[in-house]
Amino acid sequence: LSKNDHQDSKGNPSRNAPPSSSRPQTQAPPQPASSLANTIGNTPLTLLPTLSRLTQCSIYAKLELLNPGGSPKDRVARSILHSLQHPSSTNTPPLAPGDTIYEAPSAQLALRESSEEASVWHTKAFEEGVRGEVEIFADIPALLKRQSGEGNDDDAGSTKHDPDAKSDSIIINITGRAHFANQFESPANYRAHYHTTGPEIYTQMDGQIDAFVAGAGTGGTISGVGLYLKEKTHRPPRVVLADPTGSGLYNKVKHNIFFSPTEREGTRRRSQVDTIIEGIGLTRSTFNWQVGDDAGVVDDAVRVTDEEARRMARWLCWREGWFVGGSSAVNCVAALRTALALGPGHRIVTIFCDSGMRHLSKFWAGIDPADSSAIGDVGEASMAELEE
Ligand code: PMP
C-alpha cells in the first residue's frame, strides 16, 4: 500500500481506509534517544482483553519485553552501572575505563552454558564506554554435583578467580580491576524498579491499581514496584507473588515468615529452583526480596505449576497474540487467580518479562502448537465455564 491509499486528494480518509475502530491510535513518537541507555524503560502497558473478559476484571501487562535487551534487566543493569560509577563508600573506587564488571550467573544458567545474563552485563559495560572481559567456563558434572548438594557450599554457583581450577569450577577470568554487579544483593536492583517501573505503572494506570502480580528471581521487580505503589497510592494495591513449583517463597509468604539470618546463609547453595520456568523462584532470601519493613512488601502468593504456565502461554499466544516466556505465563496465571479472588471490576497489573524466543528449548518445547484448546482449569474456577 502506498502512503496515499487510505487518503483522498484532500487528505481525508478514503473509502478504502480501515474503519476508525480498527485503525491504530496515533501518538507523537518519542524524540530520538541520545544513547541506548536512554531507550530503556517507558514501556507500554496493554490490556489483555480475553483474560479481562473471562474474569470481568481489567488485567494489564507491562511490556518489559520491549526493552532494548528484551527484558527489565536493562533497567537493573543501568542502575547497577550507575551505582558502580558513584559508589556510596569512599573505600570503593568508582568504575573506571578498563575495569571489568562481572555477575555470577546462577548454576542453572551456567548449566545451559548460555551465559545469557553474563553477556548482558558484558554488553552494558561496552555501552557505557567501559571495557570488560568476562569469560565463563562451566563444568557440567561439577555443577550437577553441586546442585545435588555434594559440592562445596562456599563457592557454589559463584565466581572463582583461579584459572587452574578450570576443570571443576565456573571461572571468570578477570584482568585488571573487577566490580561485582551482584544483582541479587545490590539495592540498585530494586531501586531501578522503584524509580522507573513503579512510577510508569502508576502513571499509566492513573493510580487506580487493585493488585500488582509478579514473580521473583532476585526480588527486585516485585519489591521495587510493590514498594513504590504502596507508598504512592491512596488505596495501596495488593502485591501478589507468582511462584513456580519448587520455589521456597510461596510458603514464606503464605505463613508470613521472614527468612532468618541463618536461613539466608544456610540455603545459599540453590538460588534458582528446578522447574521449566526460568528466571523466577528462590529457595533463599536475597536483599532484593526482603526490601521494606518487617511486614514485607508482598501480601499474598499464588503457586503455579509448569503445566498451568504452559497452558497459559499457549493461550496468550493464540488468544492474545503475545509470544512470551515462562515467567510471563506464570505471572498471568497468578493474575487471573488474583482477579477471580478479588471479583469483577478490579484492575490488576502484571509483567511480560521476556519473549518466548528465549525459551524455545525448554519451556516452549513442551507446548503443542497444534493444540489451541482453552486454558482449562487454570485457577480454582474452570476457565472453560467462563468462556463465551
Ligand atoms: N522473568 C525472567 C525471565 C527473569 O530472568 C527474571 C529475573 N531473574 C524475572 C522474571 C524476575 O525478575 P526479578 O529478578 O526482578 O525478581
mmCIF file of C-alpha atoms and ligand atoms in Angstrom:
data_model
loop_
_atom_site.group_PDB
_atom_site.id
_atom_site.type_symbol
_atom_site.label_atom_id
_atom_site.label_comp_id
_atom_site.label_asym_id
_atom_site.label_seq_id
_atom_site.Cartn_x
_atom_site.Cartn_y
_atom_site.Cartn_z
ATOM 1 C CA LEU A 1 0.000 0.000 0.000
ATOM 2 C CA SER A 2 1.299 3.435 -0.744
ATOM 3 C CA LYS A 3 1.026 6.257 1.740
ATOM 4 C CA ASN A 4 -1.953 7.738 -0.112
ATOM 5 C CA ASP A 5 -4.019 4.589 -0.405
ATOM 6 C CA HIS A 6 -6.029 5.471 2.663
ATOM 7 C CA GLN A 7 -6.463 9.151 1.840
ATOM 8 C CA ASP A 8 -8.232 11.081 -0.888
ATOM 9 C CA SER A 9 -6.683 14.110 -2.592
ATOM 10 C CA LYS A 10 -7.700 16.339 0.355
ATOM 11 C CA GLY A 11 -6.061 14.063 2.899
ATOM 12 C CA ASN A 12 -9.415 12.745 4.172
ATOM 13 C CA PRO A 13 -9.865 9.023 4.804
ATOM 14 C CA SER A 14 -10.750 7.258 1.533
ATOM 15 C CA ARG A 15 -13.343 4.574 1.081
ATOM 16 C CA ASN A 16 -10.525 2.006 1.341
ATOM 17 C CA ALA A 17 -9.400 3.253 4.705
ATOM 18 C CA PRO A 18 -9.935 0.772 7.532
ATOM 19 C CA PRO A 19 -12.794 1.700 9.890
ATOM 20 C CA SER A 20 -11.654 4.049 12.634
ATOM 21 C CA SER A 21 -12.215 1.390 15.294
ATOM 22 C CA SER A 22 -9.551 -0.837 13.729
ATOM 23 C CA ARG A 23 -7.075 1.937 12.979
ATOM 24 C CA PRO A 24 -4.132 2.159 15.363
ATOM 25 C CA GLN A 25 -4.271 5.166 17.656
ATOM 26 C CA THR A 26 -1.573 7.569 16.564
ATOM 27 C CA GLN A 27 0.553 9.292 19.154
ATOM 28 C CA ALA A 28 3.541 11.536 18.687
ATOM 29 C CA PRO A 29 6.533 9.200 18.650
ATOM 30 C CA PRO A 30 9.222 9.943 21.215
ATOM 31 C CA GLN A 31 12.161 12.122 20.196
ATOM 32 C CA PRO A 32 15.404 10.314 19.243
ATOM 33 C CA ALA A 33 17.293 8.967 22.253
ATOM 34 C CA SER A 34 20.856 10.131 22.796
ATOM 35 C CA SER A 35 22.123 6.620 23.560
ATOM 36 C CA LEU A 36 20.955 3.082 24.047
ATOM 37 C CA ALA A 37 20.724 3.669 27.794
ATOM 38 C CA ASN A 38 18.068 6.297 27.113
ATOM 39 C CA THR A 39 15.889 3.858 25.217
ATOM 40 C CA ILE A 40 15.470 1.731 28.339
ATOM 41 C CA GLY A 41 12.102 1.785 30.110
ATOM 42 C CA ASN A 42 8.932 3.749 29.345
ATOM 43 C CA THR A 43 7.487 0.511 28.041
ATOM 44 C CA PRO A 44 3.809 0.342 27.051
ATOM 45 C CA LEU A 45 1.131 -1.217 29.209
ATOM 46 C CA THR A 46 -1.607 -3.185 27.485
ATOM 47 C CA LEU A 47 -4.957 -4.594 28.474
ATOM 48 C CA LEU A 48 -5.242 -8.361 27.974
ATOM 49 C CA PRO A 49 -8.795 -8.415 26.598
ATOM 50 C CA THR A 50 -9.546 -12.140 26.757
ATOM 51 C CA LEU A 51 -8.260 -12.632 30.306
ATOM 52 C CA SER A 52 -10.127 -9.491 31.323
ATOM 53 C CA ARG A 53 -13.361 -10.717 29.771
ATOM 54 C CA LEU A 54 -13.026 -14.104 31.417
ATOM 55 C CA THR A 55 -12.618 -12.578 34.859
ATOM 56 C CA GLN A 56 -14.737 -9.434 34.394
ATOM 57 C CA CYS A 57 -11.723 -7.522 35.643
ATOM 58 C CA SER A 58 -9.152 -5.447 33.772
ATOM 59 C CA ILE A 59 -5.881 -7.329 33.545
ATOM 60 C CA TYR A 60 -2.942 -5.382 32.149
ATOM 61 C CA ALA A 61 0.597 -6.431 31.193
ATOM 62 C CA LYS A 62 3.588 -4.113 31.345
ATOM 63 C CA LEU A 63 5.567 -4.887 28.213
ATOM 64 C CA GLU A 64 9.040 -5.188 29.672
ATOM 65 C CA LEU A 65 9.959 -7.490 26.786
ATOM 66 C CA LEU A 66 10.124 -4.352 24.628
ATOM 67 C CA ASN A 67 13.231 -3.035 26.407
ATOM 68 C CA PRO A 68 16.300 -2.870 24.109
ATOM 69 C CA GLY A 69 17.827 -6.002 25.638
ATOM 70 C CA GLY A 70 14.452 -7.723 25.707
ATOM 71 C CA SER A 71 13.774 -7.708 29.468
ATOM 72 C CA PRO A 72 13.586 -5.495 32.568
ATOM 73 C CA LYS A 73 17.212 -6.435 33.282
ATOM 74 C CA ASP A 74 18.162 -3.406 31.165
ATOM 75 C CA ARG A 75 16.769 -1.154 33.870
ATOM 76 C CA VAL A 76 18.721 -3.049 36.519
ATOM 77 C CA ALA A 77 21.958 -3.064 34.508
ATOM 78 C CA ARG A 78 21.720 0.711 34.041
ATOM 79 C CA SER A 79 21.034 1.254 37.720
ATOM 80 C CA ILE A 80 23.855 -1.037 38.890
ATOM 81 C CA LEU A 81 26.261 0.630 36.465
ATOM 82 C CA HIS A 82 25.337 3.987 37.946
ATOM 83 C CA SER A 83 25.899 2.664 41.468
ATOM 84 C CA LEU A 84 29.335 1.354 40.441
ATOM 85 C CA GLN A 85 30.206 4.688 38.888
ATOM 86 C CA HIS A 86 29.093 6.519 42.058
ATOM 87 C CA PRO A 87 29.917 4.195 44.986
ATOM 88 C CA SER A 88 28.437 5.201 48.345
ATOM 89 C CA SER A 89 31.577 4.235 50.235
ATOM 90 C CA THR A 90 34.762 6.218 49.797
ATOM 91 C CA ASN A 91 36.653 2.921 50.240
ATOM 92 C CA THR A 92 35.279 1.622 46.956
ATOM 93 C CA PRO A 93 36.939 3.032 43.857
ATOM 94 C CA PRO A 94 34.462 4.132 41.185
ATOM 95 C CA LEU A 95 34.180 2.238 37.947
ATOM 96 C CA ALA A 96 36.907 3.323 35.545
ATOM 97 C CA PRO A 97 37.743 2.597 31.890
ATOM 98 C CA GLY A 98 39.442 -0.787 31.623
ATOM 99 C CA ASP A 99 37.708 -2.235 34.682
ATOM 100 C CA THR A 100 35.662 -5.394 34.424
ATOM 101 C CA ILE A 101 32.105 -5.842 35.626
ATOM 102 C CA TYR A 102 31.111 -9.391 36.401
ATOM 103 C CA GLU A 103 27.968 -11.120 37.506
ATOM 104 C CA ALA A 104 27.695 -14.595 38.965
ATOM 105 C CA PRO A 105 25.138 -16.424 36.893
ATOM 106 C CA SER A 106 23.088 -18.918 38.786
ATOM 107 C CA ALA A 107 24.184 -22.520 38.444
ATOM 108 C CA GLN A 108 21.059 -23.141 36.424
ATOM 109 C CA LEU A 109 22.009 -20.542 33.853
ATOM 110 C CA ALA A 110 25.543 -21.855 33.679
ATOM 111 C CA LEU A 111 24.239 -25.368 33.189
ATOM 112 C CA ARG A 112 22.666 -24.267 29.970
ATOM 113 C CA GLU A 113 26.057 -22.852 29.043
ATOM 114 C CA SER A 114 24.178 -19.904 27.666
ATOM 115 C CA SER A 115 25.637 -17.291 29.975
ATOM 116 C CA GLU A 116 22.763 -15.108 28.840
ATOM 117 C CA GLU A 117 22.853 -12.894 31.872
ATOM 118 C CA ALA A 118 26.624 -12.617 31.860
ATOM 119 C CA SER A 119 26.619 -11.484 28.268
ATOM 120 C CA VAL A 120 24.022 -8.843 29.086
ATOM 121 C CA TRP A 121 26.301 -7.323 31.675
ATOM 122 C CA HIS A 122 29.172 -7.535 29.245
ATOM 123 C CA THR A 123 27.281 -5.609 26.604
ATOM 124 C CA LYS A 124 26.176 -2.920 29.016
ATOM 125 C CA ALA A 125 29.761 -2.352 30.055
ATOM 126 C CA PHE A 126 30.684 -1.623 26.461
ATOM 127 C CA GLU A 127 27.752 0.709 26.024
ATOM 128 C CA GLU A 128 28.990 2.955 28.754
ATOM 129 C CA GLY A 129 32.483 3.002 27.278
ATOM 130 C CA VAL A 130 33.883 0.594 29.814
ATOM 131 C CA ARG A 131 35.954 -2.285 28.517
ATOM 132 C CA GLY A 132 35.178 -5.533 30.247
ATOM 133 C CA GLU A 133 36.304 -9.063 29.564
ATOM 134 C CA VAL A 134 34.209 -11.823 31.007
ATOM 135 C CA GLU A 135 34.805 -15.448 30.226
ATOM 136 C CA ILE A 136 32.695 -18.151 31.751
ATOM 137 C CA PHE A 137 33.588 -21.796 31.763
ATOM 138 C CA ALA A 138 31.129 -24.235 33.179
ATOM 139 C CA ASP A 139 31.979 -27.774 34.070
ATOM 140 C CA ILE A 140 28.648 -29.555 33.889
ATOM 141 C CA PRO A 141 29.383 -32.655 36.063
ATOM 142 C CA ALA A 142 30.805 -30.454 38.810
ATOM 143 C CA LEU A 143 27.787 -28.187 38.694
ATOM 144 C CA LEU A 144 25.403 -31.114 38.785
ATOM 145 C CA LYS A 145 27.269 -32.457 41.799
ATOM 146 C CA ARG A 146 26.963 -29.098 43.437
ATOM 147 C CA GLN A 147 23.263 -28.824 42.671
ATOM 148 C CA SER A 148 22.663 -32.214 44.254
ATOM 149 C CA GLY A 149 24.315 -30.953 47.421
ATOM 150 C CA GLU A 150 27.630 -32.762 47.140
ATOM 151 C CA GLY A 151 29.653 -29.698 46.287
ATOM 152 C CA ASN A 152 31.359 -27.183 48.451
ATOM 153 C CA ASP A 153 28.805 -24.657 49.703
ATOM 154 C CA ASP A 154 31.240 -21.827 49.952
ATOM 155 C CA ASP A 155 31.825 -21.288 46.284
ATOM 156 C CA ALA A 156 28.686 -22.813 44.847
ATOM 157 C CA GLY A 157 27.248 -21.049 41.830
ATOM 158 C CA SER A 158 29.569 -18.187 42.232
ATOM 159 C CA THR A 159 32.793 -16.950 40.790
ATOM 160 C CA LYS A 160 36.316 -18.175 41.235
ATOM 161 C CA HIS A 161 39.451 -16.413 40.237
ATOM 162 C CA ASP A 162 41.578 -19.479 39.660
ATOM 163 C CA PRO A 163 42.323 -20.458 36.071
ATOM 164 C CA ASP A 164 43.947 -23.722 37.181
ATOM 165 C CA ALA A 165 40.689 -24.907 38.705
ATOM 166 C CA LYS A 166 39.017 -24.631 35.308
ATOM 167 C CA SER A 167 38.040 -28.307 35.271
ATOM 168 C CA ASP A 168 35.627 -28.138 38.192
ATOM 169 C CA SER A 169 34.553 -24.535 38.625
ATOM 170 C CA ILE A 170 32.797 -21.729 36.983
ATOM 171 C CA ILE A 171 35.648 -19.384 36.346
ATOM 172 C CA ILE A 172 35.529 -15.786 35.457
ATOM 173 C CA ASN A 173 38.917 -14.696 34.225
ATOM 174 C CA ILE A 174 39.424 -11.095 35.011
ATOM 175 C CA THR A 175 42.281 -8.891 34.011
ATOM 176 C CA GLY A 176 42.536 -5.612 35.863
ATOM 177 C CA ARG A 177 40.183 -4.236 38.479
ATOM 178 C CA ALA A 178 36.848 -6.006 38.826
ATOM 179 C CA HIS A 179 33.441 -4.967 40.144
ATOM 180 C CA PHE A 180 30.772 -7.470 41.153
ATOM 181 C CA ALA A 181 27.383 -6.372 39.783
ATOM 182 C CA ASN A 182 25.629 -8.609 42.339
ATOM 183 C CA GLN A 183 22.048 -8.250 41.133
ATOM 184 C CA PHE A 184 20.714 -10.440 43.956
ATOM 185 C CA GLU A 185 22.075 -8.276 46.758
ATOM 186 C CA SER A 186 22.614 -4.852 45.207
ATOM 187 C CA PRO A 187 19.992 -2.261 46.298
ATOM 188 C CA ALA A 188 20.460 -0.673 42.858
ATOM 189 C CA ASN A 189 18.327 -3.545 41.541
ATOM 190 C CA TYR A 190 15.058 -2.857 43.384
ATOM 191 C CA ARG A 191 15.710 0.883 43.172
ATOM 192 C CA ALA A 192 15.661 0.660 39.361
ATOM 193 C CA HIS A 193 12.079 -0.578 39.642
ATOM 194 C CA TYR A 194 11.186 1.789 42.488
ATOM 195 C CA HIS A 195 12.349 4.786 40.464
ATOM 196 C CA THR A 196 11.238 3.785 36.947
ATOM 197 C CA THR A 197 8.931 0.752 36.527
ATOM 198 C CA GLY A 198 6.754 1.629 39.536
ATOM 199 C CA PRO A 199 6.179 5.292 38.610
ATOM 200 C CA GLU A 200 5.498 4.341 34.976
ATOM 201 C CA ILE A 201 2.827 1.833 36.034
ATOM 202 C CA TYR A 202 1.293 4.349 38.430
ATOM 203 C CA THR A 203 1.047 6.988 35.693
ATOM 204 C CA GLN A 204 -0.197 4.579 33.047
ATOM 205 C CA MET A 205 -2.918 3.293 35.397
ATOM 206 C CA ASP A 206 -3.869 6.750 36.654
ATOM 207 C CA GLY A 207 -3.094 5.492 40.148
ATOM 208 C CA GLN A 208 -6.025 3.042 40.020
ATOM 209 C CA ILE A 209 -4.475 -0.353 40.748
ATOM 210 C CA ASP A 210 -6.044 -3.071 42.888
ATOM 211 C CA ALA A 211 -3.279 -5.639 42.582
ATOM 212 C CA PHE A 212 0.243 -5.946 41.263
ATOM 213 C CA VAL A 213 1.311 -9.505 40.407
ATOM 214 C CA ALA A 214 4.891 -10.627 39.669
ATOM 215 C CA GLY A 215 7.361 -13.453 40.152
ATOM 216 C CA ALA A 216 10.675 -13.114 41.959
ATOM 217 C CA GLY A 217 14.054 -14.154 40.619
ATOM 218 C CA THR A 218 16.127 -11.693 42.575
ATOM 219 C CA GLY A 219 13.040 -9.995 44.055
ATOM 220 C CA GLY A 220 13.949 -6.633 42.531
ATOM 221 C CA THR A 221 10.839 -6.171 40.397
ATOM 222 C CA ILE A 222 8.189 -7.154 42.932
ATOM 223 C CA SER A 223 9.877 -5.270 45.779
ATOM 224 C CA GLY A 224 10.694 -2.117 43.831
ATOM 225 C CA VAL A 225 7.349 -1.765 42.069
ATOM 226 C CA GLY A 226 5.382 -3.006 45.083
ATOM 227 C CA LEU A 227 7.056 -0.609 47.487
ATOM 228 C CA TYR A 228 6.555 2.374 45.168
ATOM 229 C CA LEU A 229 2.881 1.628 44.542
ATOM 230 C CA LYS A 230 2.201 1.081 48.246
ATOM 231 C CA GLU A 231 3.834 4.348 49.206
ATOM 232 C CA LYS A 232 2.287 6.333 46.390
ATOM 233 C CA THR A 233 -1.287 5.169 46.067
ATOM 234 C CA HIS A 234 -4.088 6.324 48.281
ATOM 235 C CA ARG A 235 -5.540 2.805 48.360
ATOM 236 C CA PRO A 236 -2.431 0.581 48.239
ATOM 237 C CA PRO A 237 -2.703 -2.340 45.834
ATOM 238 C CA ARG A 238 -2.382 -5.946 46.895
ATOM 239 C CA VAL A 239 1.099 -7.162 45.955
ATOM 240 C CA VAL A 240 0.914 -10.810 44.902
ATOM 241 C CA LEU A 241 3.850 -13.140 44.272
ATOM 242 C CA ALA A 242 3.547 -15.528 41.315
ATOM 243 C CA ASP A 243 5.624 -18.511 42.378
ATOM 244 C CA PRO A 244 6.564 -21.589 40.320
ATOM 245 C CA THR A 245 6.762 -25.135 41.658
ATOM 246 C CA GLY A 246 9.795 -25.791 43.843
ATOM 247 C CA SER A 247 10.338 -22.205 44.921
ATOM 248 C CA GLY A 248 10.567 -21.616 48.652
ATOM 249 C CA LEU A 249 8.912 -18.218 48.617
ATOM 250 C CA TYR A 250 5.271 -19.310 48.427
ATOM 251 C CA ASN A 251 5.240 -20.907 51.880
ATOM 252 C CA LYS A 252 7.102 -17.994 53.402
ATOM 253 C CA VAL A 253 4.527 -15.527 52.119
ATOM 254 C CA LYS A 254 1.548 -17.726 52.961
ATOM 255 C CA HIS A 255 2.700 -18.182 56.542
ATOM 256 C CA ASN A 256 4.079 -14.698 56.870
ATOM 257 C CA ILE A 257 7.571 -15.941 57.696
ATOM 258 C CA PHE A 258 10.681 -13.967 57.042
ATOM 259 C CA PHE A 259 13.887 -15.801 56.146
ATOM 260 C CA SER A 260 16.058 -15.962 59.246
ATOM 261 C CA PRO A 261 19.682 -14.847 59.040
ATOM 262 C CA THR A 262 20.821 -18.498 59.336
ATOM 263 C CA GLU A 263 18.495 -19.495 56.589
ATOM 264 C CA ARG A 264 19.896 -16.777 54.403
ATOM 265 C CA GLU A 265 23.325 -18.325 54.733
ATOM 266 C CA GLY A 266 22.307 -21.956 55.012
ATOM 267 C CA THR A 267 20.293 -22.187 51.831
ATOM 268 C CA ARG A 268 22.665 -20.218 49.705
ATOM 269 C CA ARG A 269 23.501 -23.173 47.553
ATOM 270 C CA ARG A 270 20.414 -23.207 45.381
ATOM 271 C CA SER A 271 19.116 -19.825 44.481
ATOM 272 C CA GLN A 272 17.050 -20.948 41.495
ATOM 273 C CA VAL A 273 14.817 -23.966 41.509
ATOM 274 C CA ASP A 274 14.159 -26.954 39.330
ATOM 275 C CA THR A 275 11.248 -26.211 37.036
ATOM 276 C CA ILE A 276 10.860 -25.439 33.357
ATOM 277 C CA ILE A 277 10.216 -21.836 34.324
ATOM 278 C CA GLU A 278 13.453 -19.899 34.088
ATOM 279 C CA GLY A 279 14.299 -16.694 35.865
ATOM 280 C CA ILE A 280 11.932 -16.908 38.835
ATOM 281 C CA GLY A 281 11.754 -18.896 42.056
ATOM 282 C CA LEU A 282 14.058 -18.741 45.065
ATOM 283 C CA THR A 283 14.952 -21.097 47.869
ATOM 284 C CA ARG A 284 16.879 -18.499 49.786
ATOM 285 C CA SER A 285 16.330 -14.901 50.616
ATOM 286 C CA THR A 286 18.046 -12.038 48.867
ATOM 287 C CA PHE A 287 18.373 -8.423 49.846
ATOM 288 C CA ASN A 288 16.093 -7.525 46.972
ATOM 289 C CA TRP A 289 13.391 -9.908 48.197
ATOM 290 C CA GLN A 290 13.457 -8.661 51.767
ATOM 291 C CA VAL A 291 13.200 -4.969 50.966
ATOM 292 C CA GLY A 292 10.799 -2.986 53.111
ATOM 293 C CA ASP A 293 9.885 -3.192 56.752
ATOM 294 C CA ASP A 294 9.345 -6.417 58.691
ATOM 295 C CA ALA A 295 5.903 -6.917 57.243
ATOM 296 C CA GLY A 296 7.477 -7.108 53.778
ATOM 297 C CA VAL A 297 6.095 -5.724 50.554
ATOM 298 C CA VAL A 298 4.393 -8.910 49.384
ATOM 299 C CA ASP A 299 0.862 -9.579 50.687
ATOM 300 C CA ASP A 300 -0.010 -12.887 49.106
ATOM 301 C CA ALA A 301 1.309 -15.645 46.866
ATOM 302 C CA VAL A 302 -0.075 -17.904 44.147
ATOM 303 C CA ARG A 303 1.555 -21.252 43.366
ATOM 304 C CA VAL A 304 1.696 -22.025 39.632
ATOM 305 C CA THR A 305 2.578 -25.415 38.133
ATOM 306 C CA ASP A 306 4.614 -25.891 34.964
ATOM 307 C CA GLU A 307 1.579 -27.296 33.179
ATOM 308 C CA GLU A 308 -0.607 -24.323 34.117
ATOM 309 C CA ALA A 309 2.096 -22.000 32.851
ATOM 310 C CA ARG A 310 2.364 -23.846 29.549
ATOM 311 C CA ARG A 311 -1.399 -23.758 29.056
ATOM 312 C CA MET A 312 -1.428 -20.056 29.787
ATOM 313 C CA ALA A 313 1.497 -19.432 27.403
ATOM 314 C CA ARG A 314 -0.411 -21.182 24.647
ATOM 315 C CA TRP A 315 -3.491 -19.148 25.446
ATOM 316 C CA LEU A 316 -1.567 -15.874 25.426
ATOM 317 C CA CYS A 317 -0.105 -16.766 22.044
ATOM 318 C CA TRP A 318 -3.306 -17.999 20.417
ATOM 319 C CA ARG A 319 -5.903 -15.736 22.018
ATOM 320 C CA GLU A 320 -3.985 -12.598 22.958
ATOM 321 C CA GLY A 321 -1.223 -12.621 20.324
ATOM 322 C CA TRP A 322 1.673 -12.435 22.767
ATOM 323 C CA PHE A 323 4.538 -14.923 22.455
ATOM 324 C CA VAL A 324 6.090 -14.817 25.906
ATOM 325 C CA GLY A 325 8.450 -16.767 28.150
ATOM 326 C CA GLY A 326 7.570 -18.977 31.098
ATOM 327 C CA SER A 327 7.754 -16.369 33.836
ATOM 328 C CA SER A 328 5.294 -14.108 31.988
ATOM 329 C CA ALA A 329 2.892 -17.041 31.720
ATOM 330 C CA VAL A 330 3.285 -17.770 35.444
ATOM 331 C CA ASN A 331 2.513 -14.119 36.110
ATOM 332 C CA CYS A 332 -0.672 -14.338 34.047
ATOM 333 C CA VAL A 333 -1.919 -17.485 35.795
ATOM 334 C CA ALA A 334 -1.412 -15.702 39.106
ATOM 335 C CA ALA A 335 -3.021 -12.500 37.771
ATOM 336 C CA LEU A 336 -6.026 -14.494 36.636
ATOM 337 C CA ARG A 337 -6.403 -16.183 40.031
ATOM 338 C CA THR A 338 -5.988 -12.853 41.771
ATOM 339 C CA ALA A 339 -8.715 -11.369 39.573
ATOM 340 C CA LEU A 340 -11.046 -14.275 40.346
ATOM 341 C CA ALA A 341 -10.338 -13.905 44.059
ATOM 342 C CA LEU A 342 -10.910 -10.135 44.053
ATOM 343 C CA GLY A 343 -14.076 -10.345 41.964
ATOM 344 C CA PRO A 344 -15.425 -8.349 38.999
ATOM 345 C CA GLY A 345 -14.383 -4.777 38.344
ATOM 346 C CA HIS A 346 -10.846 -4.855 39.724
ATOM 347 C CA ARG A 347 -7.727 -3.619 37.960
ATOM 348 C CA ILE A 348 -4.708 -5.896 38.004
ATOM 349 C CA VAL A 349 -1.250 -5.235 36.595
ATOM 350 C CA THR A 350 1.357 -7.852 35.796
ATOM 351 C CA ILE A 351 4.588 -8.073 33.803
ATOM 352 C CA PHE A 352 5.568 -9.586 30.466
ATOM 353 C CA CYS A 353 9.225 -10.168 31.307
ATOM 354 C CA ASP A 354 10.605 -11.522 28.063
ATOM 355 C CA SER A 355 9.816 -13.133 24.727
ATOM 356 C CA GLY A 356 9.123 -16.808 24.087
ATOM 357 C CA MET A 357 12.100 -16.751 21.698
ATOM 358 C CA ARG A 358 14.375 -17.019 24.725
ATOM 359 C CA HIS A 359 12.570 -20.086 25.983
ATOM 360 C CA LEU A 360 12.245 -22.283 22.905
ATOM 361 C CA SER A 361 14.307 -25.270 24.012
ATOM 362 C CA LYS A 362 12.880 -25.780 27.480
ATOM 363 C CA PHE A 363 9.546 -24.075 28.070
ATOM 364 C CA TRP A 364 8.073 -23.864 24.569
ATOM 365 C CA ALA A 365 9.496 -27.258 23.541
ATOM 366 C CA GLY A 366 6.794 -28.871 25.687
ATOM 367 C CA ILE A 367 3.936 -26.934 24.116
ATOM 368 C CA ASP A 368 1.996 -28.464 21.259
ATOM 369 C CA PRO A 369 1.448 -25.715 18.676
ATOM 370 C CA ALA A 370 -1.469 -27.637 17.192
ATOM 371 C CA ASP A 371 -3.313 -27.603 20.498
ATOM 372 C CA SER A 372 -5.416 -24.473 20.669
ATOM 373 C CA SER A 373 -7.723 -25.607 23.443
ATOM 374 C CA ALA A 374 -8.921 -23.375 26.236
ATOM 375 C CA ILE A 375 -6.886 -22.521 29.303
ATOM 376 C CA GLY A 376 -8.662 -25.386 31.039
ATOM 377 C CA ASP A 377 -8.902 -25.205 34.773
ATOM 378 C CA VAL A 378 -6.163 -22.685 35.403
ATOM 379 C CA GLY A 379 -7.382 -21.050 38.550
ATOM 380 C CA GLU A 380 -9.757 -22.517 41.040
ATOM 381 C CA ALA A 381 -12.712 -21.960 38.752
ATOM 382 C CA SER A 382 -12.861 -23.765 35.456
ATOM 383 C CA MET A 383 -11.972 -21.232 32.815
ATOM 384 C CA ALA A 384 -13.852 -23.267 30.241
ATOM 385 C CA GLU A 385 -17.075 -22.398 32.083
ATOM 386 C CA LEU A 386 -16.269 -18.733 31.860
ATOM 387 C CA GLU A 387 -15.635 -18.753 28.139
ATOM 388 C CA GLU A 388 -18.033 -17.075 25.778
HETATM 389 N N1 PMP B 1 11.457 -13.325 34.437
HETATM 390 C C1 PMP B 1 12.646 -13.634 33.912
HETATM 391 C C2 PMP B 1 12.696 -14.340 32.583
HETATM 392 C C3 PMP B 1 13.829 -13.309 34.599
HETATM 393 O O1 PMP B 1 15.027 -13.636 34.074
HETATM 394 C C4 PMP B 1 13.732 -12.651 35.854
HETATM 395 C C5 PMP B 1 14.972 -12.254 36.587
HETATM 396 N N2 PMP B 1 15.759 -13.318 37.023
HETATM 397 C C6 PMP B 1 12.473 -12.389 36.382
HETATM 398 C C7 PMP B 1 11.355 -12.718 35.639
HETATM 399 C C8 PMP B 1 12.268 -11.830 37.778
HETATM 400 O O2 PMP B 1 12.802 -10.605 37.999
HETATM 401 P P1 PMP B 1 13.458 -10.171 39.384
HETATM 402 O O3 PMP B 1 14.912 -10.560 39.300
HETATM 403 O O4 PMP B 1 13.289 -8.706 39.384
HETATM 404 O O5 PMP B 1 12.807 -10.833 40.534
#
